[in-house]
Amino acid sequence: MKVLLFCDPGIDDSLAIIYALMHPDIELLGIVTSYGNVSKDQATVNAAYLAGLAGRYDIPVISGAEFPLSGENTVYYPEIHGSQGLGPIRPPGSVQGNYQEFHYLYKIIEGNIQDLVIVDVGRSTSLAAAFNLNQSLMTKVKKISLMGGAFLVPGNVTPMAEANFHGDPIAANVVLKYAAEVVISPLNITNSAIVTREIANFIYNQSASPFKNLIPPVTDYYSAYYQKMNPGMKGAPIHDVIPFYQLMNPAFVLTKERKITVLTCQEGRGTSEADLRSSSRNDGSKRFIGLQFDYRHFISDFIKIMVNKV
Ligand code: RIB
Ligand code: CA
């Protein structure tokens, strides 16, 4: 599967990048970096650093948005992801990479329009801008997969809103309005995509990959935050890996097809709404919400990919 990834690495974004780089059936054609967990500039360095660890200096790292469409100042999350986005890991200030300006993403999309999937695991500002600047091309992209939303479950930045949709609800609505097909991985499933320190250590011990040294320290850092917030929690949810897992293993994720709206008003900002009453039916909207998944299958798939034994 050919993928163009939009992200804000960030620990779980970084694990998603590693998963995509290591998956034998995923061809990562480019990484668009934006503000979110860290600044746009830091996200760009981190993406190039991770691609470089695998010797993938060829992968374009494309500069995206610095703030949401509303123009508001952004809030970063060093307490969750570390001051530079990789927990205790400090990538060098300047990193070799195939850095490209924003318009370069159209070259990737045009060249692969027949079978390209876009995955967005950050605030959707850059993706919404891509629609705004070239609607006719973007509406031809066959599938877009988003990590975002919380449907009838608690949010993670407000009681009702998930961080990506809350960060730029206007952008999320632009994508939901214009995309041909959207597959969503919301907190309903990503909250349960837990990786423990034991799993991280197992991957470290079994793996010969260039990423192995990174896995235990970032998981430790990330888990420490989640365990502080939720005493008793064993590990941390790697939200951003789920869109890739869901794309590659659709039979293991239960989805419902429903029109989705993201609230933009102050009190409800970022709240994702869909009609999930038991009387409601798939509505032909081509907006597929992931609501349940098979954790045991997920975690064995994750380990298998991360130790490179597929
Ligand atoms: O709500 C989870 C999302 O917010 C993930 O994309 C994570 O990286 C954080 O930014
Ligand atoms: Ca993210």
Short mmCIF file of C-alpha atoms and ligand atoms in Angstrom, two decimals:
data_model
loop_
_atom_site.label_atom_id
_atom_site.label_comp_id
_atom_site.label_asym_id
_atom_site.label_seq_id
_atom_site.Cartn_x
_atom_site.Cartn_y
_atom_site.Cartn_z
CA MET A 1 0.00 0.00 0.00
CA LYS A 2 1.37 3.41 -0.99
CA VAL A 3 1.00 5.95 1.81
CA LEU A 4 1.56 9.68 2.20
CA LEU A 5 1.68 10.38 5.95
CA PHE A 6 0.73 13.63 7.72
CA CYS A 7 1.95 13.73 11.33
CA ASP A 8 3.36 15.65 14.31
CA PRO A 9 5.99 13.37 15.90
CA GLY A 10 5.47 12.96 18.95
CA ILE A 11 6.03 9.52 20.48
CA ASP A 12 3.03 7.67 19.05
CA ASP A 13 3.52 9.38 15.67
CA SER A 14 7.13 8.16 15.77
CA LEU A 15 6.02 4.60 16.44
CA ALA A 16 3.59 4.94 13.51
CA ILE A 17 6.44 6.10 11.26
CA ILE A 18 8.59 3.17 12.41
CA TYR A 19 5.70 0.72 11.88
CA ALA A 20 5.16 2.08 8.36
CA LEU A 21 8.87 1.95 7.53
CA MET A 22 9.16 -1.62 8.76
CA HIS A 23 5.94 -2.99 7.29
CA PRO A 24 6.72 -5.08 4.21
CA ASP A 25 3.44 -4.09 2.53
CA ILE A 26 3.60 -0.34 3.17
CA GLU A 27 5.48 1.98 0.85
CA LEU A 28 5.95 5.31 2.62
CA LEU A 29 6.09 7.88 -0.17
CA GLY A 30 6.45 11.00 1.97
CA ILE A 31 5.99 12.51 5.42
CA VAL A 32 4.24 15.87 5.84
CA THR A 33 5.10 17.44 9.20
CA SER A 34 3.01 19.93 11.15
CA TYR A 35 2.66 21.53 14.57
CA GLY A 36 0.83 19.51 17.23
CA ASN A 37 2.67 17.51 19.86
CA VAL A 38 5.71 19.71 19.10
CA SER A 39 6.41 22.65 16.79
CA LYS A 40 6.40 22.15 13.02
CA ASP A 41 10.19 22.60 12.90
CA GLN A 42 10.79 19.99 15.60
CA ALA A 43 8.32 17.58 13.97
CA THR A 44 10.26 17.98 10.70
CA VAL A 45 13.61 17.19 12.33
CA ASN A 46 12.10 14.18 14.12
CA ALA A 47 10.60 12.73 10.93
CA ALA A 48 13.90 13.12 9.08
CA TYR A 49 15.79 11.64 12.05
CA LEU A 50 13.59 8.52 12.06
CA ALA A 51 13.78 8.06 8.29
CA GLY A 52 17.56 8.53 8.53
CA LEU A 53 17.91 5.83 11.21
CA ALA A 54 16.61 3.40 8.59
CA GLY A 55 18.90 4.91 5.94
CA ARG A 56 15.82 6.25 4.14
CA TYR A 57 17.25 9.63 3.20
CA ASP A 58 15.22 9.39 0.00
CA ILE A 59 11.82 9.82 1.68
CA PRO A 60 10.58 13.39 1.18
CA VAL A 61 9.96 15.22 4.46
CA ILE A 62 7.51 17.96 3.55
CA SER A 63 7.00 21.12 5.53
CA GLY A 64 3.37 21.61 6.64
CA ALA A 65 1.34 23.88 8.89
CA GLU A 66 2.60 25.86 11.88
CA PHE A 67 -0.75 26.70 13.46
CA PRO A 68 -4.47 25.92 13.06
CA LEU A 69 -6.70 27.50 10.41
CA SER A 70 -8.25 29.74 13.08
CA GLY A 71 -4.84 31.42 13.54
CA GLU A 72 -4.77 30.68 17.28
CA ASN A 73 -1.54 30.06 19.16
CA THR A 74 -0.74 26.41 19.54
CA VAL A 75 -0.21 24.41 22.71
CA TYR A 76 2.49 21.72 22.66
CA TYR A 77 2.68 18.67 24.94
CA PRO A 78 6.22 18.22 26.37
CA GLU A 79 4.80 16.48 29.45
CA ILE A 80 3.51 13.65 27.23
CA HIS A 81 6.02 13.54 24.38
CA GLY A 82 9.15 15.21 25.81
CA SER A 83 10.58 18.62 24.98
CA GLN A 84 11.71 17.44 21.55
CA GLY A 85 8.91 14.95 20.92
CA LEU A 86 10.83 11.71 21.39
CA GLY A 87 10.69 11.43 25.17
CA PRO A 88 14.25 11.32 26.54
CA ILE A 89 15.81 10.97 23.06
CA ARG A 90 17.43 14.15 21.74
CA PRO A 91 17.81 14.12 17.96
CA PRO A 92 20.66 16.32 16.72
CA GLY A 93 19.70 19.92 15.90
CA SER A 94 20.33 19.45 12.22
CA VAL A 95 19.57 16.18 10.49
CA GLN A 96 20.24 15.07 6.93
CA GLY A 97 17.03 14.59 4.99
CA ASN A 98 15.14 15.03 1.73
CA TYR A 99 13.41 18.23 2.84
CA GLN A 100 10.73 19.60 0.54
CA GLU A 101 8.32 22.53 0.47
CA PHE A 102 4.57 22.01 0.82
CA HIS A 103 3.66 21.99 -2.90
CA TYR A 104 5.88 18.91 -3.37
CA LEU A 105 3.10 16.77 -1.93
CA TYR A 106 1.05 17.32 -5.11
CA LYS A 107 3.84 15.72 -7.12
CA ILE A 108 3.56 12.60 -4.93
CA ILE A 109 -0.24 12.58 -5.10
CA GLU A 110 -0.43 13.17 -8.86
CA GLY A 111 2.15 10.47 -9.53
CA ASN A 112 0.29 7.87 -7.47
CA ILE A 113 -3.35 8.92 -7.65
CA GLN A 114 -4.62 5.44 -8.58
CA ASP A 115 -3.53 3.66 -5.44
CA LEU A 116 -2.43 6.26 -2.90
CA VAL A 117 -3.82 6.34 0.64
CA ILE A 118 -3.32 9.41 2.83
CA VAL A 119 -2.90 8.82 6.56
CA ASP A 120 -3.21 11.81 8.90
CA VAL A 121 -2.33 11.29 12.56
CA GLY A 122 -2.06 14.93 13.58
CA ARG A 123 -4.13 18.10 13.49
CA SER A 124 -5.58 18.14 9.96
CA THR A 125 -4.51 21.71 9.11
CA SER A 126 -2.00 20.74 6.40
CA LEU A 127 -4.39 18.24 4.83
CA ALA A 128 -7.22 20.80 4.80
CA ALA A 129 -4.85 23.31 3.17
CA ALA A 130 -3.99 20.70 0.53
CA PHE A 131 -7.74 20.45 -0.28
CA ASN A 132 -8.12 24.21 -0.34
CA LEU A 133 -5.22 24.70 -2.77
CA ASN A 134 -6.08 21.85 -5.16
CA GLN A 135 -9.56 20.52 -4.56
CA SER A 136 -9.91 18.71 -7.88
CA LEU A 137 -6.80 16.60 -7.30
CA MET A 138 -7.44 15.97 -3.60
CA THR A 139 -10.98 14.72 -4.15
CA LYS A 140 -9.51 12.05 -6.45
CA VAL A 141 -7.50 10.51 -3.59
CA LYS A 142 -9.36 7.26 -3.04
CA LYS A 143 -8.96 6.92 0.72
CA ILE A 144 -7.95 9.06 3.69
CA SER A 145 -7.36 7.57 7.11
CA LEU A 146 -7.48 9.82 10.18
CA MET A 147 -6.58 9.35 13.83
CA GLY A 148 -9.11 11.56 15.55
CA GLY A 149 -12.32 11.88 17.45
CA ALA A 150 -14.06 10.24 20.39
CA PHE A 151 -17.56 8.94 19.68
CA LEU A 152 -19.73 8.73 22.80
CA VAL A 153 -16.61 8.13 24.92
CA PRO A 154 -14.59 10.68 26.96
CA GLY A 155 -12.13 12.91 25.13
CA ASN A 156 -8.49 13.34 26.08
CA VAL A 157 -8.09 17.13 26.02
CA THR A 158 -11.59 18.09 27.17
CA PRO A 159 -14.34 15.89 28.60
CA MET A 160 -15.63 15.37 25.06
CA ALA A 161 -12.85 16.18 22.59
CA GLU A 162 -9.87 14.25 21.29
CA ALA A 163 -6.62 16.21 20.72
CA ASN A 164 -6.36 16.11 16.91
CA PHE A 165 -9.95 17.18 16.28
CA HIS A 166 -9.77 19.71 19.11
CA GLY A 167 -6.50 21.16 17.76
CA ASP A 168 -8.10 22.17 14.47
CA PRO A 169 -11.81 21.30 14.25
CA ILE A 170 -12.28 23.50 11.18
CA ALA A 171 -9.62 21.52 9.30
CA ALA A 172 -11.15 18.21 10.37
CA ASN A 173 -14.50 19.34 8.96
CA VAL A 174 -12.88 20.40 5.65
CA VAL A 175 -11.40 16.92 5.22
CA LEU A 176 -14.66 15.25 6.27
CA LYS A 177 -16.59 17.41 3.81
CA TYR A 178 -14.44 16.97 0.68
CA ALA A 179 -12.61 13.63 0.91
CA ALA A 180 -13.88 10.80 -1.29
CA GLU A 181 -13.64 8.27 1.56
CA VAL A 182 -12.51 8.61 5.16
CA VAL A 183 -11.63 5.86 7.62
CA ILE A 184 -11.43 7.11 11.21
CA SER A 185 -9.51 5.60 14.12
CA PRO A 186 -10.93 7.39 17.17
CA LEU A 187 -10.15 7.08 20.88
CA ASN A 188 -12.86 4.40 21.02
CA ILE A 189 -10.22 1.98 19.80
CA THR A 190 -6.88 3.80 20.07
CA ASN A 191 -7.24 4.20 23.86
CA SER A 192 -7.00 0.41 24.11
CA ALA A 193 -3.97 0.07 21.84
CA ILE A 194 -1.72 -0.28 24.86
CA VAL A 195 1.96 -1.05 24.64
CA THR A 196 3.61 -1.97 27.94
CA ARG A 197 7.25 -1.70 29.04
CA GLU A 198 7.42 -5.50 28.88
CA ILE A 199 6.36 -5.48 25.24
CA ALA A 200 8.87 -2.70 24.47
CA ASN A 201 11.65 -4.71 26.13
CA PHE A 202 10.59 -7.84 24.26
CA ILE A 203 10.83 -5.93 20.96
CA TYR A 204 14.26 -4.60 21.99
CA ASN A 205 15.51 -8.10 22.78
CA GLN A 206 14.12 -9.72 19.63
CA SER A 207 14.81 -7.00 17.10
CA ALA A 208 17.86 -6.22 14.99
CA SER A 209 16.23 -3.11 13.52
CA PRO A 210 17.89 0.33 13.55
CA PHE A 211 15.03 1.52 15.81
CA LYS A 212 15.47 -1.04 18.58
CA ASN A 213 17.37 1.26 20.99
CA LEU A 214 14.62 3.82 20.78
CA ILE A 215 11.64 1.61 21.65
CA PRO A 216 12.13 1.06 25.43
CA PRO A 217 13.03 4.67 26.38
CA VAL A 218 10.18 6.29 24.43
CA THR A 219 7.69 3.72 25.75
CA ASP A 220 8.95 4.32 29.32
CA TYR A 221 8.58 8.07 28.98
CA TYR A 222 5.13 7.85 27.41
CA SER A 223 3.91 5.24 29.92
CA ALA A 224 5.09 7.33 32.88
CA TYR A 225 2.75 10.14 31.80
CA TYR A 226 -0.23 7.85 31.26
CA GLN A 227 0.34 6.02 34.53
CA LYS A 228 0.51 9.32 36.39
CA MET A 229 -2.82 10.35 34.87
CA ASN A 230 -4.42 6.89 35.22
CA PRO A 231 -2.87 5.01 38.13
CA GLY A 232 -3.06 1.30 37.44
CA MET A 233 -2.69 1.67 33.70
CA LYS A 234 -0.09 -0.74 32.40
CA GLY A 235 1.62 1.06 29.53
CA ALA A 236 0.44 3.69 27.08
CA PRO A 237 -1.88 3.87 24.07
CA ILE A 238 -0.06 4.19 20.76
CA HIS A 239 -2.96 5.97 19.05
CA ASP A 240 -1.22 6.79 15.79
CA VAL A 241 -0.25 3.23 14.91
CA ILE A 242 -3.93 2.24 14.70
CA PRO A 243 -4.78 3.91 11.35
CA PHE A 244 -2.01 1.86 9.74
CA TYR A 245 -3.11 -1.30 11.56
CA GLN A 246 -6.72 -0.66 10.54
CA LEU A 247 -5.78 -0.16 6.88
CA MET A 248 -3.68 -3.30 6.77
CA ASN A 249 -6.07 -5.45 8.86
CA PRO A 250 -9.60 -4.24 8.08
CA ALA A 251 -11.18 -7.56 9.06
CA PHE A 252 -10.07 -7.05 12.67
CA VAL A 253 -11.73 -3.65 13.16
CA LEU A 254 -15.48 -3.17 13.41
CA THR A 255 -16.57 0.05 11.67
CA LYS A 256 -19.84 1.86 11.15
CA GLU A 257 -20.45 4.10 8.17
CA ARG A 258 -21.90 7.39 9.40
CA LYS A 259 -21.82 11.07 8.53
CA ILE A 260 -19.53 12.87 11.01
CA THR A 261 -19.50 16.43 12.26
CA VAL A 262 -16.84 18.04 14.45
CA LEU A 263 -18.11 20.84 16.67
CA THR A 264 -16.24 24.15 16.40
CA CYS A 265 -18.06 26.10 19.13
CA GLN A 266 -16.05 26.97 22.25
CA GLU A 267 -17.70 24.68 24.82
CA GLY A 268 -18.02 21.68 22.54
CA ARG A 269 -14.93 22.36 20.43
CA GLY A 270 -13.49 19.23 18.85
CA THR A 271 -16.40 16.99 19.86
CA SER A 272 -17.07 14.40 17.15
CA GLU A 273 -20.69 13.61 16.43
CA ALA A 274 -22.29 10.75 14.51
CA ASP A 275 -25.63 8.97 14.78
CA LEU A 276 -24.71 5.74 16.54
CA ARG A 277 -28.14 4.90 17.90
CA SER A 278 -28.97 1.23 17.57
CA SER A 279 -31.73 2.17 15.14
CA SER A 280 -29.27 3.96 12.81
CA ARG A 281 -27.86 2.27 9.73
CA ASN A 282 -24.85 2.60 7.44
CA ASP A 283 -25.68 5.74 5.49
CA GLY A 284 -23.50 5.55 2.36
CA SER A 285 -21.45 8.56 3.50
CA LYS A 286 -18.15 6.68 3.03
CA ARG A 287 -17.08 7.89 6.48
CA PHE A 288 -16.14 4.73 8.38
CA ILE A 289 -15.72 5.00 12.15
CA GLY A 290 -13.63 2.32 13.88
CA LEU A 291 -15.48 1.34 17.05
CA GLN A 292 -14.02 -1.99 18.18
CA PHE A 293 -10.87 -3.93 17.44
CA ASP A 294 -9.16 -7.17 18.32
CA TYR A 295 -6.41 -6.15 20.76
CA ARG A 296 -4.69 -9.54 20.78
CA HIS A 297 -4.42 -9.51 17.02
CA PHE A 298 -3.25 -5.89 17.06
CA ILE A 299 -0.49 -6.39 19.58
CA SER A 300 0.82 -9.54 17.94
CA ASP A 301 0.82 -7.74 14.58
CA PHE A 302 2.63 -4.75 16.12
CA ILE A 303 5.31 -6.94 17.71
CA LYS A 304 5.73 -8.97 14.52
CA ILE A 305 6.29 -5.83 12.42
CA MET A 306 8.56 -4.16 14.98
CA VAL A 307 10.85 -7.17 15.33
CA ASN A 308 10.89 -7.55 11.57
CA LYS A 309 9.68 -11.14 11.61
CA VAL A 310 6.98 -11.15 8.96
O1 RIB B 1 -5.47 12.06 20.70
C1 RIB B 1 -4.37 11.33 20.25
C2 RIB B 1 -3.60 12.14 19.24
O2 RIB B 1 -3.12 13.29 19.90
C3 RIB B 1 -2.40 11.44 18.66
O3 RIB B 1 -2.26 11.76 17.30
C4 RIB B 1 -1.26 11.94 19.49
O4 RIB B 1 -0.06 12.00 18.75
C5 RIB B 1 -1.72 13.27 20.04
O5 RIB B 1 -1.27 14.37 19.39
CA CA B 2 -0.17 12.56 16.42
#
